[in-house]
Coordinates of C-alpha atoms in Angstrom, one line a residue:
X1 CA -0.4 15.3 2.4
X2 CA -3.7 15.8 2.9
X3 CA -5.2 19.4 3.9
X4 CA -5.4 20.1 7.5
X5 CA -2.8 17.7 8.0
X6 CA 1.1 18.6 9.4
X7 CA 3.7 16.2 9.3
X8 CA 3.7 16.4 13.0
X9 CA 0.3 15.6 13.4
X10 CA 0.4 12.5 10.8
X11 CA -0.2 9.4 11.9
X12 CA -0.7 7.0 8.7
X13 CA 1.3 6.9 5.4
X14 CA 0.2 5.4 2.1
X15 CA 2.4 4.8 -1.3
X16 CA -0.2 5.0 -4.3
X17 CA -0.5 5.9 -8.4
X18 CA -1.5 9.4 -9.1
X19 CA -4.3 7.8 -11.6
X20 CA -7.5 6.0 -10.4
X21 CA -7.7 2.8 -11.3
X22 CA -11.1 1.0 -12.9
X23 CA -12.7 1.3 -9.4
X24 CA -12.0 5.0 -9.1
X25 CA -9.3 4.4 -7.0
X26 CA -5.7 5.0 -6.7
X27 CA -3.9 1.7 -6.5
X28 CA -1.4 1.1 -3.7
X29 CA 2.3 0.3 -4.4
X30 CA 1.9 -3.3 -4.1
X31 CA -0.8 -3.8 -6.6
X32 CA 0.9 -1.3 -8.9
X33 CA 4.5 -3.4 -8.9
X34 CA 2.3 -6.6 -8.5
X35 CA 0.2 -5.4 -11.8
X36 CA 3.9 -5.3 -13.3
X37 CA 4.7 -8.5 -12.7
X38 CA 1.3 -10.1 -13.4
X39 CA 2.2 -8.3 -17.2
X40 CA 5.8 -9.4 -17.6
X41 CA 7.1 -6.2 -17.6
X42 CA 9.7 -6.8 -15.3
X43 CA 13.3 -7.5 -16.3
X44 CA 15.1 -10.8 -14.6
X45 CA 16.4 -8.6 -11.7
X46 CA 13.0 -6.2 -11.1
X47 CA 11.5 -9.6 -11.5
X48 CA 13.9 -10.8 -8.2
X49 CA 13.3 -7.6 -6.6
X50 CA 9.9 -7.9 -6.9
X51 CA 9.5 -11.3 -5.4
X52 CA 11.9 -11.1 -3.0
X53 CA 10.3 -8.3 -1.3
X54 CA 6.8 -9.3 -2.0
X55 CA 8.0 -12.3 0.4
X56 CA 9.5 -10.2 2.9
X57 CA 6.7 -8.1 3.4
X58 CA 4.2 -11.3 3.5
X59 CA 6.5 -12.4 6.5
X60 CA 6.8 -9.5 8.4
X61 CA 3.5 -7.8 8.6
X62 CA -0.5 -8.8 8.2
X63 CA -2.3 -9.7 5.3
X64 CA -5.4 -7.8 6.4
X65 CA -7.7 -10.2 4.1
X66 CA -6.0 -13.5 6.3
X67 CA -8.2 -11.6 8.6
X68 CA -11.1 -10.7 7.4
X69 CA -11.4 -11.9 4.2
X70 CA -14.4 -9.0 3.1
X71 CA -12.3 -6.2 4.1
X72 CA -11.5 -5.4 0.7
X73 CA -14.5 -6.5 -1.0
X74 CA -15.7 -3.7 -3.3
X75 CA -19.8 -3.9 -2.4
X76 CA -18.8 -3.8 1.8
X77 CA -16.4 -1.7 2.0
X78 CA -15.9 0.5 -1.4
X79 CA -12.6 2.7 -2.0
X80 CA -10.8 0.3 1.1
X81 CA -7.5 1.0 1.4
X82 CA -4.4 0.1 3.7
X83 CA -2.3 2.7 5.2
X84 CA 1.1 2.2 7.3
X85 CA 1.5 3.8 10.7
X86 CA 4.2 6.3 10.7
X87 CA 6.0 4.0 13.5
X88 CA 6.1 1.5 11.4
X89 CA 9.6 2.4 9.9
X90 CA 10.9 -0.7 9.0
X91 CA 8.2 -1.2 6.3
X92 CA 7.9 2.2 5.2
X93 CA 11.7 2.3 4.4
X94 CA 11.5 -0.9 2.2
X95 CA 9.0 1.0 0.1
X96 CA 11.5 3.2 -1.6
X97 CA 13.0 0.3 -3.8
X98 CA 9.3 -0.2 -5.3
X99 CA 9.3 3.8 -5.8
X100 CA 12.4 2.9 -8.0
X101 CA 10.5 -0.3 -10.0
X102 CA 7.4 1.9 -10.2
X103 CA 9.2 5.2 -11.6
X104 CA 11.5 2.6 -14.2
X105 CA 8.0 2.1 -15.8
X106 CA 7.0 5.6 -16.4
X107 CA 4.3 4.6 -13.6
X108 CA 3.9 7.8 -10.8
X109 CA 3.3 7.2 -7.6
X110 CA 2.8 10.0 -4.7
X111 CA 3.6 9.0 -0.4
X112 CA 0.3 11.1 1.3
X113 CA 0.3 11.4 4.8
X114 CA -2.6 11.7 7.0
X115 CA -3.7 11.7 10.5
X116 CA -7.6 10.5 10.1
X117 CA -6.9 8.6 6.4
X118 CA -11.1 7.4 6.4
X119 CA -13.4 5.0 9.0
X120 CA -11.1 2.2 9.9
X121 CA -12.4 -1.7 9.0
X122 CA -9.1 -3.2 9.9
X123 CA -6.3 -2.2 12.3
X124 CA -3.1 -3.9 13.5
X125 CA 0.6 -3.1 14.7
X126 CA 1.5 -1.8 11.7
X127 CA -1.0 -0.5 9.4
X128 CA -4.9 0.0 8.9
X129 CA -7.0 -0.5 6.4
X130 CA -9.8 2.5 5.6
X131 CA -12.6 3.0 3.9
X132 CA -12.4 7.1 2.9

């Protein structure tokens, strides 16, 4: 959680490594699993898992960059990242079988919580996208 926030007052939740990535971020859950994948480290059922939710997701919420397709580019907007509302349960539940994949592959991953997560570039039902 970030400081100054209370679970009561959070309003956007995020799933990401605990190590910055080459950007001097910390990748979100998707591009950790997906970074799995890409690799073939996942077994024939993580492999399933994997693409089966990865298809899910892609049919029930936004691709922000179907959008706007600069609103992860790294020179407009640097360190953007995509948060989930809090209300939006159904996807945050779903998360907690990529937790699994993730932890299977020694990879950690924290959930941080915050009401004002950066300036906001992209907003819809379900989740924004920040820039810190």
């Amino acid at each position: 959680m970030e400081r100054g926030d209370s679970v009561d007052e959070a309003l956007f939740v995020r799933f990401q490594g605990t190590v910055r990535g080459p950007r001097g971020n910390f990748p979100g859950v998707f591009a950790l699993a997906n970074g799995l994948a890409r690799e073939g480290r996942l077994s024939g059922d993580e492999y399933t898992f994997w693409r089966t939710n990865n298809d899910w997701y892609d049919a029930h919420y936004p691709d922000p960059s179907s959008t706007d397709p600069h609103v992860y580019d790294h020179e407009l907007h640097p360190g953007a990242a995509a948060w989930f509302k809090t209300t939006a349960v159904h996807l945050v539940d779903r998360v907690a079988g990529y937790l699994d994949l993730l932890a299977a592959h020694g990879v950690a991953c924290e959930r941080v919580e915050s009401s004002a997560p950066g300036r906001i570039i992209y907003e819809d039902d379900v989740q924004v996208v920040v820039v810190p």
